[in-house]
Amino acid sequence: MNERIVSPAYGADDPGLPSPPAVTDIRRTLRQQSRNAFAHAEPPLGPTVPAAVRRWKLWLLTVCGIYPTIVLLGLATNPVLEDLYLPVRLAVLVPAAAAAMVWQINPRLQRHFGAWLTR
């Protein structure tokens, strides 16, 4: 019951007979076009892989950025927060310092010291 409906032209049922000339030419042309396409293909334009950043350099840069940030925030908020316990003061200072580091200070430091970070 597994019968195929195949055209009897060019002996399609018999694998020993050659394919029709037109089909063979089309296959050859397509193979050549695909080989030429791959041979002359340009490299894909996608995201580039950034160079590896030395972790100790990133740590040093973060320390140099966060120390003045915490000192300045502490001095600026001291008149308002001086009566609060240290954990409460830190609960205010740490999120503010982290936000400043993530969105303002680190991008500028990394832009300025980017070449040094990857050496």
N, CA and C of each residue as an Amber inpcrd file, in Angstrom:
protein
   357
   0.8050000  -1.2040000   0.0000000   0.0000000   0.0000000   0.0000000
   0.8440000   1.2630000   0.0000000   2.1290000   1.0820000   0.0560000
   3.0360000   2.2160000   0.1230000   3.5300000   2.5510000  -1.2820000
   2.6310000   2.7820000  -2.1840000   3.0050000   3.0140000  -3.5730000
   3.2360000   4.4960000  -3.8080000   4.2550000   4.7860000  -4.6030000
   4.5470000   6.1770000  -4.9590000   4.0200000   6.4350000  -6.3520000
   3.5270000   7.6190000  -6.5450000   3.1080000   8.0140000  -7.8810000
   4.2590000   8.7970000  -8.4790000   4.9210000   8.1810000  -9.4590000
   6.1070000   8.7850000 -10.0490000   5.9330000   8.7780000 -11.5540000
   6.3950000   9.8080000 -12.1560000   6.3280000   9.8860000 -13.6110000
   7.2660000   8.8650000 -14.2220000   6.8190000   8.1330000 -15.2170000
   7.6840000   7.1330000 -15.8320000   8.7650000   7.7330000 -16.7310000
   8.7660000   9.0490000 -16.9120000   9.7520000   9.6730000 -17.7910000
  11.1460000   9.5300000 -17.2130000  12.1010000   9.2480000 -18.0520000
  13.5190000   9.1180000 -17.6940000  13.7600000   8.0410000 -16.6520000
  12.8890000   7.1050000 -16.5210000  13.1150000   5.9890000 -15.6080000
  13.1710000   6.4010000 -14.1610000  12.2460000   7.2120000 -13.6930000
  12.2570000   7.7130000 -12.3270000  12.1390000   6.5980000 -11.3070000
  11.5220000   5.4780000 -11.6910000  11.4030000   4.3640000 -10.7540000
  12.6940000   3.5600000 -10.6440000  13.5400000   3.6600000 -11.6330000
  14.7600000   2.8620000 -11.6560000  15.9540000   3.7400000 -11.2750000
  16.5640000   3.5310000 -10.0850000  17.6740000   4.3840000  -9.6630000
  18.9160000   4.2210000 -10.5240000  18.9890000   3.1940000 -11.3430000
  20.1590000   2.9840000 -12.1770000  20.1790000   3.8610000 -13.4100000
  19.0570000   4.4220000 -13.7720000  18.9960000   5.2620000 -14.9680000
  19.3710000   6.6980000 -14.6210000  19.9440000   7.4280000 -15.5350000
  20.3800000   8.7920000 -15.2460000  19.1990000   9.7440000 -15.0600000
  19.4590000  10.8490000 -14.3630000  18.4560000  11.8920000 -14.1820000
  18.2820000  12.6450000 -15.4830000  17.1640000  13.3190000 -15.6330000
  16.9710000  14.1190000 -16.8390000  18.0500000  15.1890000 -16.9390000
  18.4770000  15.5590000 -18.1310000  19.5570000  16.5400000 -18.3000000
  19.2410000  17.8930000 -17.6810000  18.0190000  18.3410000 -17.7770000
  17.6810000  19.6590000 -17.2380000  17.8450000  19.6880000 -15.7270000
  17.4310000  18.6270000 -15.0390000  17.5570000  18.5600000 -13.5820000
  19.0210000  18.5190000 -13.1810000  19.8370000  17.7620000 -13.8890000
  21.2590000  17.6840000 -13.5900000  21.9250000  19.0390000 -13.7570000
  21.5930000  19.7640000 -14.7990000  22.1700000  21.0990000 -15.0150000
  21.7540000  22.0660000 -13.9170000  20.5030000  21.9840000 -13.5060000
  20.0230000  22.8810000 -12.4430000  20.7410000  22.5730000 -11.1370000
  20.8990000  21.2830000 -10.8320000  21.6090000  20.9100000  -9.6020000
  23.0500000  21.4100000  -9.6200000  23.7260000  21.2270000 -10.7370000
  25.1180000  21.6670000 -10.8600000  25.2050000  23.1870000 -10.6980000
  24.3000000  23.9000000 -11.3380000  24.2920000  25.3700000 -11.2360000
  24.0510000  25.8150000  -9.8030000  23.0960000  25.1900000  -9.1170000
  22.8160000  25.5620000  -7.7280000  24.0010000  25.2660000  -6.8120000
  24.6720000  24.1310000  -7.0200000  25.8510000  23.8240000  -6.2130000
  26.9520000  24.8640000  -6.4160000  27.1830000  25.2460000  -7.6670000
  28.2110000  26.2480000  -7.9460000  27.8480000  27.5980000  -7.3400000
  26.5800000  27.9730000  -7.4280000  26.1590000  29.2540000  -6.8500000
  26.3240000  29.2500000  -5.3430000  25.9700000  28.1420000  -4.7040000
  26.1090000  28.1070000  -3.2460000  27.5790000  28.1100000  -2.8380000
  28.4390000  27.4170000  -3.5870000  29.8710000  27.4640000  -3.2770000
  30.4240000  28.8690000  -3.4410000  30.0320000  29.5370000  -4.5220000
  30.4980000  30.9090000  -4.7530000  29.9700000  31.8530000  -3.6810000
  28.7350000  31.6330000  -3.2520000  28.1610000  32.5060000  -2.2250000
  28.9310000  32.3720000  -0.9220000  29.2870000  31.1390000  -0.5520000
  30.0330000  30.9470000   0.6900000  31.4700000  31.4260000   0.5620000
  32.0570000  31.2800000  -0.6100000  33.4460000  31.6900000  -0.7990000
  33.6030000  33.2010000  -0.7410000  32.6150000  33.9180000  -1.2340000
  32.7060000  35.3720000  -1.2900000  31.8350000  36.0560000  -0.2430000
  31.3540000  35.3190000   0.7070000  30.4890000  35.8950000   1.7350000
  31.3060000  36.7990000   2.6520000  30.7080000  37.9020000   3.0300000
  31.3510000  38.8070000   3.9820000  31.0860000  38.2830000   5.3850000
  31.9780000  38.5690000   6.3160000  31.7270000  38.1270000   7.6890000
  30.4700000  38.8160000   8.2240000  29.6970000  38.1180000   9.0240000
  28.4560000  38.7030000   9.5300000  28.7490000  39.8940000  10.4360000
  27.9490000  40.9210000  10.2820000  28.0890000  42.0970000  11.1330000
  27.1790000  41.9090000  12.3350000  27.7570000  41.6070000  13.4330000
  26.9930000  41.3770000  14.6410000  27.7260000  41.9790000  15.8150000
  27.2430000  41.6830000  16.9910000  27.9280000  42.2170000  18.1700000
  29.3230000  41.6160000  18.2840000  30.2630000  42.4490000  18.6450000
  31.6340000  41.9720000  18.8010000  31.8500000  41.5260000  20.2440000
  32.7660000  40.6370000  20.4190000  33.0810000  40.1500000  21.7510000
  34.0660000  41.1190000  22.3820000  33.7180000  41.6780000  23.5370000
  34.6520000  42.6150000  24.1660000  35.8890000  41.8860000  24.6860000
  36.9640000  42.6230000  24.7620000  38.2030000  42.0540000  25.2890000
  38.0240000  41.7600000  26.7760000  38.7430000  40.7790000  27.2620000
  38.6300000  40.3830000  28.6670000  39.1640000  41.4880000  29.5630000
  38.3920000  41.8210000  30.5710000  38.7730000  42.8580000  31.5250000
  39.4860000  42.1810000  32.6900000  40.6000000  42.7360000  33.0810000
  41.3330000  42.2170000  34.2360000  40.5230000  42.5480000  35.4930000
  40.1790000  41.5150000  36.2540000  39.3090000  41.7270000  37.4150000
  39.9550000  42.5980000  38.4880000  41.2370000  42.4630000  38.7060000
  41.8660000  43.2760000  39.7420000  41.8700000  44.7500000  39.3480000
  41.9610000  45.0030000  38.0420000  41.9200000  46.3940000  37.5830000
  40.5180000  46.9620000  37.7280000  39.5120000  46.1470000  37.4400000
  38.1360000  46.5940000  37.6080000  37.8270000  46.8280000  39.0800000
  38.3510000  45.9520000  39.9450000  38.1830000  46.1340000  41.3820000
  38.8210000  47.4470000  41.8400000  40.0410000  47.7070000  41.3860000
  40.7410000  48.9290000  41.7620000  39.9940000  50.1640000  41.2700000
  39.5030000  50.1110000  40.0560000  38.7510000  51.2290000  39.5040000
  37.4550000  51.4590000  40.2810000  36.7980000  50.3720000  40.6850000
  35.5590000  50.5000000  41.4720000  35.8490000  51.0910000  42.8430000
  36.9130000  50.6510000  43.4870000  37.2830000  51.2100000  44.7960000
  37.5770000  52.7020000  44.6730000  38.3100000  53.0690000  43.6160000
  38.6380000  54.4890000  43.4140000  37.3950000  55.3220000  43.1020000
  36.3710000  54.6980000  42.5890000  35.1350000  55.4280000  42.3100000
  34.1770000  55.4500000  43.4760000  34.1170000  54.3600000  44.2390000
  33.1090000  54.2760000  45.2970000  33.5330000  54.9930000  46.5780000
  34.8270000  55.0280000  46.8650000  35.2690000  55.6990000  48.0990000
  34.8690000  57.1780000  48.1160000  35.2230000  57.9560000  47.0870000
  34.8030000  59.3610000  47.1360000  33.2810000  59.5290000  47.0790000
  32.6060000  58.6070000  46.4090000  31.1490000  58.6930000  46.3310000
  30.5280000  58.5270000  47.7080000  30.9840000  57.5290000  48.4620000
  30.4290000  57.3050000  49.8040000  30.7970000  58.4470000  50.7450000
  32.0250000  58.9370000  50.6460000  32.4450000  60.0530000  51.5170000
  31.5990000  61.2930000  51.2300000  31.4360000  61.6220000  49.9540000
  30.6460000  62.8160000  49.6100000  29.1700000  62.6580000  49.9810000
  28.6040000  61.4730000  49.7400000  27.2090000  61.2500000  50.1330000
  27.0590000  61.2900000  51.6560000  28.0420000  60.7290000  52.3580000
  27.9980000  60.7780000  53.8250000  28.0620000  62.1980000  54.3480000
  28.9360000  63.0150000  53.7710000  29.0380000  64.4180000  54.1960000
  27.7800000  65.2070000  53.8380000  27.2120000  64.9120000  52.6670000
  26.0250000  65.6530000  52.2290000  24.7870000  65.2830000  53.0450000
  24.6780000  64.0320000  53.4520000  23.4740000  63.6060000  54.1800000
  23.6660000  63.5800000  55.6900000  24.8480000  63.8580000  56.1770000
  25.1110000  63.8020000  57.6100000  24.2140000  64.7270000  58.4280000
  23.9840000  65.9580000  58.0070000  23.1070000  66.8120000  58.8240000
  21.6860000  66.2420000  58.9710000  21.2180000  65.5450000  57.9730000
  19.8540000  65.0150000  58.0190000  19.8110000  63.6530000  58.7190000
  20.8290000  62.8220000  58.4890000  20.8100000  61.4450000  58.9770000
  21.6490000  61.2010000  60.2230000  22.2230000  62.2520000  60.8520000
  23.1520000  62.0320000  61.9570000  22.4810000  61.4310000  63.1970000
  21.2040000  61.6120000  63.3750000  20.5250000  61.0750000  64.5520000
  20.1020000  59.6110000  64.3710000  20.2420000  59.0790000  63.1850000
  19.8160000  57.6990000  62.9190000  20.9430000  56.7180000  63.2330000
  20.5550000  55.4930000  63.4950000  21.5390000  54.4450000  63.7320000
  22.3060000  54.1590000  62.4390000  23.5100000  53.6330000  62.6080000
  24.3770000  53.3650000  61.4660000  23.7260000  52.4520000  60.4130000
  23.0620000  51.3600000  60.7900000  22.4360000  50.5220000  59.7580000
  21.3680000  51.2760000  58.9470000  20.6540000  52.1790000  59.5700000
  19.6340000  52.9520000  58.8520000  20.3010000  53.9520000  57.9140000
  21.3670000  54.6010000  58.3960000  22.1070000  55.5240000  57.5260000
  22.6720000  54.7950000  56.3140000  23.2290000  53.6090000  56.5490000
  23.7710000  52.8290000  55.4410000  22.6730000  52.3540000  54.4870000
  21.4840000  52.0990000  55.0160000  20.3630000  51.6950000  54.1610000
  19.9640000  52.8170000  53.2080000  20.2880000  54.0530000  53.5540000
  20.0310000  55.1910000  52.6650000  21.2300000  55.4270000  51.7440000
  22.4360000  55.3520000  52.3000000  23.6400000  55.6720000  51.5280000
  23.9830000  54.6180000  50.4690000  23.8600000  53.3370000  50.8110000
  24.2890000  52.2810000  49.8880000  23.4830000  52.2770000  48.5910000
  22.1410000  52.3340000  48.6080000  21.4210000  52.3870000  47.3260000
  21.7450000  53.6350000  46.5050000  21.9320000  54.7680000  47.1860000
  22.2750000  55.9940000  46.4580000  23.6720000  55.8740000  45.8400000
  24.6220000  55.3190000  46.5820000  25.9860000  55.1440000  46.0580000
  25.9920000  54.1170000  44.9190000  25.2380000  53.0400000  45.0670000
  25.1890000  52.0230000  44.0050000  24.5850000  52.6020000  42.7300000
  23.5200000  53.3890000  42.8670000  22.9090000  54.0140000  41.6820000
  23.8840000  54.9750000  41.0100000  24.5940000  55.7540000  41.7970000
  25.5730000  56.6860000  41.2310000  26.6900000  55.9170000  40.5230000
  27.1290000  54.8140000  41.1170000  28.1970000  54.0280000  40.5000000
  27.7410000  53.3800000  39.2000000  26.5440000  52.8110000  39.1980000
  26.0870000  52.0630000  38.0230000  25.7860000  52.9840000  36.8450000
  25.1100000  54.1050000  37.1060000  24.6410000  54.9320000  35.9890000
  25.5110000  56.1540000  35.6840000  26.3660000  56.5520000  36.5820000
  27.1590000  57.7540000  36.3290000  28.6700000  57.5120000  36.3770000
  29.1490000  56.9780000  37.4690000  30.5850000  56.9530000  37.7130000
  31.2890000  55.8330000  36.9340000  30.7980000  54.5830000  37.0470000
  31.4550000  53.4770000  36.3490000  31.5010000  53.6520000  34.8370000
  30.4120000  54.0500000  34.1730000  30.5320000  54.2330000  32.7190000
  31.6000000  55.2550000  32.3310000  31.7050000  56.3280000  33.0910000
  32.7210000  57.3410000  32.7790000  34.1290000  56.8260000  33.0590000
  34.2950000  56.1250000  34.1690000  35.6150000  55.5720000  34.4780000
  36.0260000  54.5210000  33.4480000  35.0910000  53.6610000  33.0510000
  35.4180000  52.6190000  32.0790000  35.6880000  53.2080000  30.7060000
  34.9980000  54.2750000  30.3590000  35.2750000  54.9280000  29.0760000
  36.6700000  55.5480000  29.0950000  37.0260000  56.1490000  30.2240000
  38.3220000  56.8170000  30.3360000  39.4760000  55.8090000  30.4630000
  39.2660000  54.7330000  31.2310000  40.3340000  53.7580000  31.4970000
  40.1260000  52.4410000  30.7670000  39.2870000  52.4200000  29.7440000
  38.9490000  51.1840000  29.0370000  40.1400000  50.4520000  28.4680000
  41.0510000  51.1530000  27.8350000  42.2270000  50.5230000  27.2480000
  43.1180000  49.9110000  28.3430000  43.2180000  50.5970000  29.4560000
  44.0390000  50.0940000  30.5550000  43.4240000  48.8360000  31.1720000
  42.0910000  48.7630000  31.2270000  41.4140000  47.6230000  31.8320000
  41.6840000  46.3090000  31.0800000  41.8580000  46.3990000  29.7780000
  42.0200000  45.1820000  28.9830000  43.4780000  44.8360000  28.6730000
  44.4110000  45.6360000  29.1100000  45.8350000  45.3190000  28.8810000
  46.3350000  44.2660000  29.8050000
